[in-house]
Structure formats: C-alpha cells, structure tokens
Coordinates of C-alpha atoms in Angstrom, one line a residue:
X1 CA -15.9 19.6 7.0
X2 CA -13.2 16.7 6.4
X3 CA -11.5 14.8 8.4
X4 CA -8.5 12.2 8.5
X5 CA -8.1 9.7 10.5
X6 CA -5.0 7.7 10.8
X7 CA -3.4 4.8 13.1
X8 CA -0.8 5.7 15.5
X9 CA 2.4 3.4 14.3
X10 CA -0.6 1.3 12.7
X11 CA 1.5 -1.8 12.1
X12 CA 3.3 -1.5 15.7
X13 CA 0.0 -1.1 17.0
X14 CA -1.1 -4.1 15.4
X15 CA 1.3 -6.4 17.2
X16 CA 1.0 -4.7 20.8
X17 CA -2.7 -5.1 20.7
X18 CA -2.1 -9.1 20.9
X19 CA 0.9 -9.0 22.7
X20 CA 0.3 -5.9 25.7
X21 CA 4.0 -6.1 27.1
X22 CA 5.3 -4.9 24.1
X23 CA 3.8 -1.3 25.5
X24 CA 6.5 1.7 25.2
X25 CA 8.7 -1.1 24.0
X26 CA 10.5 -0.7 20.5
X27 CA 9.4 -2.2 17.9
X28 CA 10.1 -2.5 14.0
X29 CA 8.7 -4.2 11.0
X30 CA 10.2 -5.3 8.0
X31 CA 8.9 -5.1 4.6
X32 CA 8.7 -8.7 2.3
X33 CA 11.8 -11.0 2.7
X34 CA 12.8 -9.4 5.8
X35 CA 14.7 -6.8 3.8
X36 CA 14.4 -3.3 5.2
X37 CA 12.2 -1.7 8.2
X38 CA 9.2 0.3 6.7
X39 CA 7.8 0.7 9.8
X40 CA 8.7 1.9 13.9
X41 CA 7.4 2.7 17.0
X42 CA 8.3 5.8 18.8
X43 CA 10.9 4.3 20.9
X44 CA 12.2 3.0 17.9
X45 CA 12.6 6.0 16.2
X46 CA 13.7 7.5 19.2
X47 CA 16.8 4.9 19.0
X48 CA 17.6 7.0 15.5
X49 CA 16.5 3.4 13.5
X50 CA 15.7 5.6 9.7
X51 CA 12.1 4.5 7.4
X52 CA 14.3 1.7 5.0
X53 CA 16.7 0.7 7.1
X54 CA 18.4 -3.0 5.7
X55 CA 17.7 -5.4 8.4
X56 CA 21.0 -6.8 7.8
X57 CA 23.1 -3.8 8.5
X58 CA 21.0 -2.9 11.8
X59 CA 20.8 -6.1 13.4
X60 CA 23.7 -5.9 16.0
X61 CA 21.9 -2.1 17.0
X62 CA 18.5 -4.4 17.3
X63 CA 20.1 -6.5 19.3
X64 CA 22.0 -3.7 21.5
X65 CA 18.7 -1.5 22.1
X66 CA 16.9 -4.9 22.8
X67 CA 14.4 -3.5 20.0
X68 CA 11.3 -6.5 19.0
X69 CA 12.0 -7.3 15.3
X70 CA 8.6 -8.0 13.1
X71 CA 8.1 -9.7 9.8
X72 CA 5.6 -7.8 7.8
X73 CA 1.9 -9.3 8.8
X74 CA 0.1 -8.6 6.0
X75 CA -2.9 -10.9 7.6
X76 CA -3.1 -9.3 10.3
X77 CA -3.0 -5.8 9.5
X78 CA -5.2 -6.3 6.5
X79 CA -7.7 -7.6 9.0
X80 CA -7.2 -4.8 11.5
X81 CA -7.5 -2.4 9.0
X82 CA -11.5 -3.4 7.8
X83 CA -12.3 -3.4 11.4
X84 CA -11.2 -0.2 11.8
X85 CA -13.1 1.3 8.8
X86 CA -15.5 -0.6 9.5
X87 CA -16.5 1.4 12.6
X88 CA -15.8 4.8 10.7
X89 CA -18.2 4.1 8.1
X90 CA -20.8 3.7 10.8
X91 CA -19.7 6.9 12.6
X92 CA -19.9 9.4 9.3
X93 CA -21.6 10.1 6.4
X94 CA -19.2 9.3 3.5
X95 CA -15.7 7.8 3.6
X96 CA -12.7 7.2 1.5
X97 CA -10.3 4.6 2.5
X98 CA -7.2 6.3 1.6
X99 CA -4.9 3.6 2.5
X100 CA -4.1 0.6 4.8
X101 CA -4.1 3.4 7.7
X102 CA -5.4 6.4 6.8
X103 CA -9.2 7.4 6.0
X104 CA -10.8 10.5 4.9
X105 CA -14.1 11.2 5.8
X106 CA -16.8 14.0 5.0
X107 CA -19.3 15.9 7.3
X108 CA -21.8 17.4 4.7
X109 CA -25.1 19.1 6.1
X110 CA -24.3 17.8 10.0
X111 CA -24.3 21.1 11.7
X112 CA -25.2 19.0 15.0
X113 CA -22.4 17.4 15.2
X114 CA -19.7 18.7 18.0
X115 CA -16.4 18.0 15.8
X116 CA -14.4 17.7 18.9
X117 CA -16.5 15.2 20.6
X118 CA -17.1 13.1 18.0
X119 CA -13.6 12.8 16.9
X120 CA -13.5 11.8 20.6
X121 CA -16.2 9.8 20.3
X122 CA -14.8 7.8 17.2
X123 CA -11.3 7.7 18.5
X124 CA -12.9 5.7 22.2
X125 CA -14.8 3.1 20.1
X126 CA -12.0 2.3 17.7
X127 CA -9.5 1.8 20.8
X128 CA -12.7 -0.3 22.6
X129 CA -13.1 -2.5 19.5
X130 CA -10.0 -3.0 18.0
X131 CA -7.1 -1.7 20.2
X132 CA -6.0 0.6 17.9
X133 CA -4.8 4.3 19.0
X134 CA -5.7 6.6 16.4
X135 CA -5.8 10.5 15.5
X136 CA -8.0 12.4 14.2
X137 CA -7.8 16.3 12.2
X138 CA -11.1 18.3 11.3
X139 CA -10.8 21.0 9.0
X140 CA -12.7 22.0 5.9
X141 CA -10.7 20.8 3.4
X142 CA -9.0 17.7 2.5
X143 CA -5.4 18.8 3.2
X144 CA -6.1 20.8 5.9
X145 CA -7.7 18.0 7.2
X146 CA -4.1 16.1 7.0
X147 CA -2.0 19.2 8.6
X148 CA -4.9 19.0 11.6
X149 CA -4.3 15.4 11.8
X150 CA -0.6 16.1 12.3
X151 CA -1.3 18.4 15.0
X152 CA -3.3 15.9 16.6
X153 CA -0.5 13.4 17.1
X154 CA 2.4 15.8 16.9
X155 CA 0.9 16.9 20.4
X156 CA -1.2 14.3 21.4
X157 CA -1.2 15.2 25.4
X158 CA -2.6 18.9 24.6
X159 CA -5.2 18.0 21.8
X160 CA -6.4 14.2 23.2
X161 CA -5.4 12.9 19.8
X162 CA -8.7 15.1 18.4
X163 CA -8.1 18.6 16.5
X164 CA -9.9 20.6 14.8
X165 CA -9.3 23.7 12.2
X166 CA -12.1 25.9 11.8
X167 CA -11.4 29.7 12.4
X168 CA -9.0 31.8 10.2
X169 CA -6.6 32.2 13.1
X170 CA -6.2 28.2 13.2
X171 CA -5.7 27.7 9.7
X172 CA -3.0 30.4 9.5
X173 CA -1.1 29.1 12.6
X174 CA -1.1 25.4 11.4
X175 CA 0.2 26.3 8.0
X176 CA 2.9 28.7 10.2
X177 CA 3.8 25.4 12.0
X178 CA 4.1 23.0 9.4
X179 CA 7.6 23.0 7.2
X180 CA 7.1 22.9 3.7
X181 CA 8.6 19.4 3.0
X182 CA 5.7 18.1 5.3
X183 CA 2.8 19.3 3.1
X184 CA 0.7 16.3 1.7
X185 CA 1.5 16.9 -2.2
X186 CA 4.6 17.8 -2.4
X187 CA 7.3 15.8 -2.9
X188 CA 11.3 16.1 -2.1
X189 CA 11.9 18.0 -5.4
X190 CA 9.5 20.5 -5.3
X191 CA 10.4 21.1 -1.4
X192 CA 14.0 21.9 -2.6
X193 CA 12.9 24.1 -4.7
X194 CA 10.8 25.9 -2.6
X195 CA 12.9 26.0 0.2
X196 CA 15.8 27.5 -1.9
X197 CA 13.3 30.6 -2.4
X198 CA 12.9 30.7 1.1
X199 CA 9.8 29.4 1.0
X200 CA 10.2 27.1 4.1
X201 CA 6.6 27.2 5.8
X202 CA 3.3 25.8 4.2
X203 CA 1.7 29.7 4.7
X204 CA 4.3 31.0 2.6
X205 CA 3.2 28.6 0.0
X206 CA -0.2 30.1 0.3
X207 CA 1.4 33.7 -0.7
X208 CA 2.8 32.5 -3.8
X209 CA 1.5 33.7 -7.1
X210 CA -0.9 31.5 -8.3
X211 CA 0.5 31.9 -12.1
X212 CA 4.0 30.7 -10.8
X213 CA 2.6 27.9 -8.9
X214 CA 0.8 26.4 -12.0
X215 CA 3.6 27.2 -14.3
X216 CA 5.9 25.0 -12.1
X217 CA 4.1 22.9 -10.4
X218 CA 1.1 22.3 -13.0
X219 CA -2.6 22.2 -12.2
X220 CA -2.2 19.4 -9.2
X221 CA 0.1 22.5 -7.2
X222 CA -2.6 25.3 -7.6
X223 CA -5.3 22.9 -6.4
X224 CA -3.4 22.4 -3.6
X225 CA -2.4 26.5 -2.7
X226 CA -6.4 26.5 -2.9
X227 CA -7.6 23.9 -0.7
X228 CA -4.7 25.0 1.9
X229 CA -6.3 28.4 1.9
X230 CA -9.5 26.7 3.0
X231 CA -11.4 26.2 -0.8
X232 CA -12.6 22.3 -0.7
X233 CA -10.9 22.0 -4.2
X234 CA -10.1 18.1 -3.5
X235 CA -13.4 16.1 -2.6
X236 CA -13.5 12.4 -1.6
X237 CA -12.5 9.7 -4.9
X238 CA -15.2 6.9 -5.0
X239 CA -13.3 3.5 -5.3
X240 CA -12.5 2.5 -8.8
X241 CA -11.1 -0.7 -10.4
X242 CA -7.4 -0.9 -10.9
X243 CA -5.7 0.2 -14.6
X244 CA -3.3 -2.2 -13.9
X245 CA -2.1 -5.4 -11.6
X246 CA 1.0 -6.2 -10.9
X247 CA 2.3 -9.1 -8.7
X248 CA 6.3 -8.8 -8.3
X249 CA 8.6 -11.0 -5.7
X250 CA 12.2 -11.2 -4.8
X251 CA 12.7 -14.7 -5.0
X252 CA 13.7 -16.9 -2.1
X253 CA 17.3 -17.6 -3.5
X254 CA 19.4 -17.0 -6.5
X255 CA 17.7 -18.4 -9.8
X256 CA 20.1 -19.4 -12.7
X257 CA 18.3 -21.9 -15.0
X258 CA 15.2 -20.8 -17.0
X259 CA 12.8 -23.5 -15.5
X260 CA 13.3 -21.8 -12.0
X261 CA 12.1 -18.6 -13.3
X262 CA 9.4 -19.9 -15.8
X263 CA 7.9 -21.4 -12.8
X264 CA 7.7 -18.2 -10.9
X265 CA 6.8 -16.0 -13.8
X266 CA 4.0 -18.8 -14.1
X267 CA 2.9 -18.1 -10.7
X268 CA 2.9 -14.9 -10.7
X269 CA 1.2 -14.4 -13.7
X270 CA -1.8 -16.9 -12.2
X271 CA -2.3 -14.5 -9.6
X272 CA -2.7 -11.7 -11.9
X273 CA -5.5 -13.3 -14.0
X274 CA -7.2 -14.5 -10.8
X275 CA -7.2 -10.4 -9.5
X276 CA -8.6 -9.4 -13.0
X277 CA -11.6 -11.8 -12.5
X278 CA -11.7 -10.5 -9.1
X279 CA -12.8 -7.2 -10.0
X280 CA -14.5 -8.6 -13.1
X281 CA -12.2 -7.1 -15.8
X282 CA -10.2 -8.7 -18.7
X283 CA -7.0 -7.5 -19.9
X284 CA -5.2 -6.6 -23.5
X285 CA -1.7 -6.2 -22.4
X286 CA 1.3 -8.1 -20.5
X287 CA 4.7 -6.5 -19.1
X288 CA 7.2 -9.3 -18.0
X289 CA 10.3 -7.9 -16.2
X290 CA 13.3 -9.9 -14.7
X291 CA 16.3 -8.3 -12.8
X292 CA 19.5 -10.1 -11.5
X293 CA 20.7 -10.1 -7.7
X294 CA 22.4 -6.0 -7.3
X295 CA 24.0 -7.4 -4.1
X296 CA 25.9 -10.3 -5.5
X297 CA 29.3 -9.1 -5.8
X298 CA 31.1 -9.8 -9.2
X299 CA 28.0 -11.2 -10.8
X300 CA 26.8 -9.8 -14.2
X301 CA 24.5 -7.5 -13.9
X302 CA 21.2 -7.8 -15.9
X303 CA 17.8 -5.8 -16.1
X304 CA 15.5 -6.2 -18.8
X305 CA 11.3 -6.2 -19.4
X306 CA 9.2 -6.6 -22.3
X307 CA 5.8 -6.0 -23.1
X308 CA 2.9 -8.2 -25.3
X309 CA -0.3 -7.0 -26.8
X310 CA -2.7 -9.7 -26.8
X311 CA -4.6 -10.9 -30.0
X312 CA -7.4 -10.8 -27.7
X313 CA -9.0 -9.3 -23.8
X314 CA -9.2 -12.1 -21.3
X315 CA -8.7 -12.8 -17.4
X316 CA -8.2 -16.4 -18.1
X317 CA -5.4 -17.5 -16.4
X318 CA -4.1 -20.4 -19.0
X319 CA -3.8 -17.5 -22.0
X320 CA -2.1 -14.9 -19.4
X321 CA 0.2 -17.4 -18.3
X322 CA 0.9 -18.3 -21.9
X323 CA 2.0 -14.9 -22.9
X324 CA 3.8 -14.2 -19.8
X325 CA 5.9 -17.5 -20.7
X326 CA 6.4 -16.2 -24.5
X327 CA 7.7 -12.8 -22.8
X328 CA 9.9 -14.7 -20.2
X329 CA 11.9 -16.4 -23.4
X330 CA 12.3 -13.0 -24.9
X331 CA 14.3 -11.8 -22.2
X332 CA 15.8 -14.4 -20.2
X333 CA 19.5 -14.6 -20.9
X334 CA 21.7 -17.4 -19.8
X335 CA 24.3 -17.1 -17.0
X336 CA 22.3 -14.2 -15.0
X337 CA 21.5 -14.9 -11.5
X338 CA 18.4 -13.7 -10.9
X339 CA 16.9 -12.6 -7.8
X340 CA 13.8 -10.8 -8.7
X341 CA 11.2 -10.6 -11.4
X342 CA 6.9 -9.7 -12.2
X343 CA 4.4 -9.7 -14.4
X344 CA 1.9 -6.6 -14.7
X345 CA -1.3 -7.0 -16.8
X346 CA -2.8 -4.0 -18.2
X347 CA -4.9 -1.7 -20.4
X348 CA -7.8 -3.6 -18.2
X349 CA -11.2 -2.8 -19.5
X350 CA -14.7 -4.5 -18.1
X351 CA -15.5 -8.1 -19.1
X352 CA -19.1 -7.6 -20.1
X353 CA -17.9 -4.8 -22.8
X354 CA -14.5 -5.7 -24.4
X355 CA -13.8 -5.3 -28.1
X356 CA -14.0 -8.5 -30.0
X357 CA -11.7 -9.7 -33.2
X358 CA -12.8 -10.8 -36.0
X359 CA -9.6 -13.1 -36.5
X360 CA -9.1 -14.5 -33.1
X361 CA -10.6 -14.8 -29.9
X362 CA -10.9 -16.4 -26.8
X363 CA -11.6 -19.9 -25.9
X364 CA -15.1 -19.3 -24.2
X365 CA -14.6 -22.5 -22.6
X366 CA -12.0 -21.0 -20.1
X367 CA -14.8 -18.9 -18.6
X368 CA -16.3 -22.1 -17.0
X369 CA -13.2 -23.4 -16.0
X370 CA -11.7 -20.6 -14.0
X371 CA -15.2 -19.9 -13.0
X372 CA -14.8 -23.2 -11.1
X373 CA -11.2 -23.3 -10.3
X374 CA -12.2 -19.7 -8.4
X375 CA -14.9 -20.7 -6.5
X376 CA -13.0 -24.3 -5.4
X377 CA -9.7 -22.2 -4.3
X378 CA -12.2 -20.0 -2.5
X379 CA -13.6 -23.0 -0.3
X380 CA -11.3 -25.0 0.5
X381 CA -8.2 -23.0 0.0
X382 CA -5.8 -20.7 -1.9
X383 CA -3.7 -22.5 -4.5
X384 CA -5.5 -26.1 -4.3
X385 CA -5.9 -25.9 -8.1
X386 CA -3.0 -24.9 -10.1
X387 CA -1.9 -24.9 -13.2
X388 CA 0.7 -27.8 -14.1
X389 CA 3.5 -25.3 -15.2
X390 CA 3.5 -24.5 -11.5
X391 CA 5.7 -26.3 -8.5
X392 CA 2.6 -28.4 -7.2
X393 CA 4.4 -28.8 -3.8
X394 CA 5.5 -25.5 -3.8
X395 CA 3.7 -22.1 -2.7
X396 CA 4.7 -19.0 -2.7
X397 CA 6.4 -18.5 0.9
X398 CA 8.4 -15.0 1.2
X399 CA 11.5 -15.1 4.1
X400 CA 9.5 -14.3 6.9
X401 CA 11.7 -15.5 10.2
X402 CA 9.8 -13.4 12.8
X403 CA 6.4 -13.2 11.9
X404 CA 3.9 -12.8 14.4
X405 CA 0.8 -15.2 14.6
X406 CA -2.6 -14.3 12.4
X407 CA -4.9 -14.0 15.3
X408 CA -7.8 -13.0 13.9
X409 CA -7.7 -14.8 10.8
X410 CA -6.4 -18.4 11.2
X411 CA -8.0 -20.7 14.1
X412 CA -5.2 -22.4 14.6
X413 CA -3.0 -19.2 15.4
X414 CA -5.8 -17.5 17.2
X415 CA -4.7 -16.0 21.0
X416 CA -4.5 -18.4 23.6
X417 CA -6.0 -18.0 27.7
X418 CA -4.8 -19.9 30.0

C-alpha cells in the first residue's frame, strides 16, 4: 500500500502555528517580490481570491475582507517542512519527499498495520510536534493514493482527515467522484481533450482503450490508466542529484547600465557553482538569460539568452562566473530596462569522474580555495566571502514588506513569552 500525505494550506499553516489568532482567519502568501499569491487559506479562497492573483491589483479587496497578507517564508517553511518528514520517516518504511508539502510513502510486507489508525496515528503526532494539520490517502497505488488523499481533505469531518482505498467498490467510486481535470498527470490540455469526448470522470478514463491512450498521450498516459485501475505501475523515485541549477531573480528595480546587471549575473552565477559543489558535481555548460521590465509601459521590449560550452567541467565559482560574464556581454544591449535575468549551469556530471582535455583544463588550485571559502561561509555566515565582481555591501534582499519572523531558525526572531 501507498500513501500521500500532504499539509493542509501548508504555508498558511505555517504562519498560524506561531501566531494562533490567525485561526479561521484569511490568509494569503505571496510568491518572491511580493508579486502574486501562490498560496490561501480556506477563508481566503472562500473570499474568491484565484492561485496567482497580482498583489497589486487585489490589494483594496485585501484590505476590504480584512484578509492577513504574507511575504513568502521560505525559512520558515523550509524548516517546517524537515520536521514534518522527519516524523514520517520514523512512522513508515520507505518515503519519497515529493515536494515542500507533499510525501509519498510505502507499506511493503506490514500486514499488521491498521491503515486507518495509523494514518491517525501519524496525522496526531505531526499536529503534537509541529502544528501542522495534515491528510492522509491509503490506496495501493501511487495515484490512487493522491485521489484518497483528496477525499481525505475534500471531507475532512466524515473521514478525520484519514482515508483509505482498498476494496474494488472504493476504487470505482473515487474515480466516479473525481473530474477528470483533477487527476494527478494530467494536465489542462489533455483534460480538454478528454472532456470534449465526454470523458469527464477519472473512471471513464479507466474505460478507454489502452492503444488510444498511448497513441495520444504516450507511455506516461497508459502508466497512469494502469495504476488508476489499481496496478502499482509508479513506485517511489530514490532522490537523485539535479541535471541542472538554475538561480533566477527579478531584480529590486529597473536596471539600465551593464555594471548593474554584470553584478547580479555575478551573483547569481556564485550561487550556482556553490549548489554544484553542494551536491559534489561539476558542470560543462552555462545558459545566461536577461529579460526587460513587460510592465513598463512604452519601454522597448527585450528578451534574449545564450548558452556557453565550457573548454572544461568545474564547480569553481571564479571560472562559472567568468563565463556567465562572457555570456552577459553577448547579449546585453544598451537602452533596455531590465527587470529580470539568471544563470542555469548544466550538463552536470560527478566531480570525481568528469572527462579531462588534453588542451585545457582547470586550475586545480580553485579546489582548495572554494573548498575554504565553503566551509568559512558555512561558519560564520552566508555571503562573508565574495567574489570582488560582487556589491560587497550588498546581498541579495528580494521585496519582502510582510514577512513574518523565522522562528525556528534565527535566535534573534525566535517567539517571544511574556
């Protein structure tokens, strides 16, 4: 058996468990800069606020509805979130972390285990520990597992949060239940399609032919038919390094000169190689993209990106930055104003086996050197050594005018008893 467990309104949640009079209050969170709410409360969404709504156009309806207006935590929620999975990896067998809210976990060769009260069980200590509501969906496969899930919240007050698919009666009636633009897999297009057929209900999917389903939707749809008819087809994915790293910011304010960008793309390119050695991997290629401000009426409008192969792998952060810079002059065209831009490193391969060149190659004496400008920045601070391309007075501080307070990671924002 599988099962999913997800945070109700994780990032909502987040920010109540701190502040407790925010209860049945609404609340929304907006993504970096304070752009656009990617993510409500009930009552919010009760209020009709839509998933991307621009902060700037909603604000007087904020104000009317009296609705509590967050600046994405990241913190915070980053640290909620390993608590969380924390305590599930000690409650089952295998899990996969699936994302910053959702896990997926596997019940192989437990046949004491009483689904229902452990899902219970899990769902008691996680609130206990953490103050995070979450639900939970049993079934024995992996997208079963996320329709069971939605029945668990979808009607919290009959299941406890807790359900469980197991018979062929309960699999046939969740898939009856559940509209076809709700099925984990499929996406907008595909829905349209499907619904035009008057295929409008996930069990109707289930009756399609399975030469039609791979024909249109390829090998990824008829995996999916299978495991909603109850065949485990989709099994848990053991964590693997990243095929690519990308760091990419709207800037603070409008950019016109080359300096102002170089410095960023500088930045930004820093963090990249510091990622790579992260996860111990060196990289052979470099994208550099820059894009002008959409929303400034009458402005030019300007999009472009470019990408390097390097003579040679690395993760050092002086011959990533160098390249990014070369890319950056490529591109950059006077009188833009530019709003956003990014680097992305990839085709990432380990560090202990990359391919040497016999005509150039790294400067071994950078592996020292970031070795120890790593482990200093991990001491005594993020950012203490930096390149002298970068803004030494200067770091990276998104638009962020009502963020909450990183309880549980900074001492000198922790929660206060009087």
């Amino acid at each position: 058996m599988f099962a999913l467990v997800d945070c109700n309104n994780f990032y909502a949640s987040c920010e109540r468990v701190f502040r407790p009079s925010l209860k049945d209050k609404p609340i929304v969170i907006l993504s970096n800069n304070d752009g656009c709410v990617v993510a409500r409360s009930n009552e919010a969404k009760a209020l009709g606020i839509p998933m991307g709504a621009p902060a700037f156009q909603f604000r007087k309806l904020f104000e009317k509805h009296h609705i509590h207006v967050f600046s994405s935590n990241y913190a915070l929620y980053g640290d909620m979130s390993n608590r969380v999975m924390s305590i599930l990896g000690e409650m089952s067998p295998e899990i996969e972390v699936y994302s910053i809210d959702e896990s997926f976990l596997k019940f192989k060769n437990c046949p004491y285990i009483h689904l229902q009260q452990h899902g219970q069980a899990m769902r008691r200590r996680i609130l206990c520990s953490t103050g995070i509501p979450v639900s939970i969906g049993f079934a024995p496969t992996k997208s079963l597992a996320k329709v069971a899930n939605r029945i668990a919240k979808k009607f919290h007050d009959h299941t406890g949060g807790v359900y469980v698919i197991q018979t062929e009666q309960q699999r046939e009636k969740a898939l009856a239940w559940l509209p076809i633009g709700d099925v984990w897999g499929i996406g907008p297009r595909h829905a349209r399609r499907l619904q035009h057929m008057g295929v409008d209900r996930a069990l109707k999917f289930t009756t399609l032919d399975d030469m039609w389903v791979k024909k249109n939707m390829s090998i990824v749809g008829l995996r999916l038919k299978r495991d909603l008819l109850g065949e485990p087809i989709l099994d848990l994915e053991e964590t693997q390094d990243k095929k690519c790293i990308a760091t990419t910011r709207s800037f603070d304010k409008d950019y016109v000169t080359f300096e102002e960008v170089k410095e960023r793309i500088v930045t930004f390119a820093s963090k990249c190689a510091e990622k790579l050695r992260g996860q111990k991997s060196v990289c052979r290629t470099v994208l550099v993209f820059v894009r002008s401000n959409i929303f400034r009426k009458g402005a030019r409008q300007y999009r472009r990106s470019i990408v390097l192969h390097l003579p040679y792998q690395t993760n050092s952060t002086i011959d990533i930055v160098h390249y990014a810079v070369e890319a950056l002059r490529k591109i950059f065209r006077t009188g833009i104003v530019y709003k956003k831009a990014g680097v992305m490193v990839m085709d990432i391969s380990p560090q202990q086996i990359y391919q040497t060149s016999l005509f150039s190659r790294r400067d071994p004496r950078h592996d020292i050197l970031m070795e120890a400008i790593d482990k200093i920045n991990y001491t005594i601070g993020t950012d203490k050594i930096k390149l002298a391309s970068q803004d030494q007075g200067r770091t990276w501080k998104m638009k962020q005018e009502h963020l909450s307070r990183r309880y549980t990671t900074r001492l000198d924002e922790i929660i206060e008893v009087y």
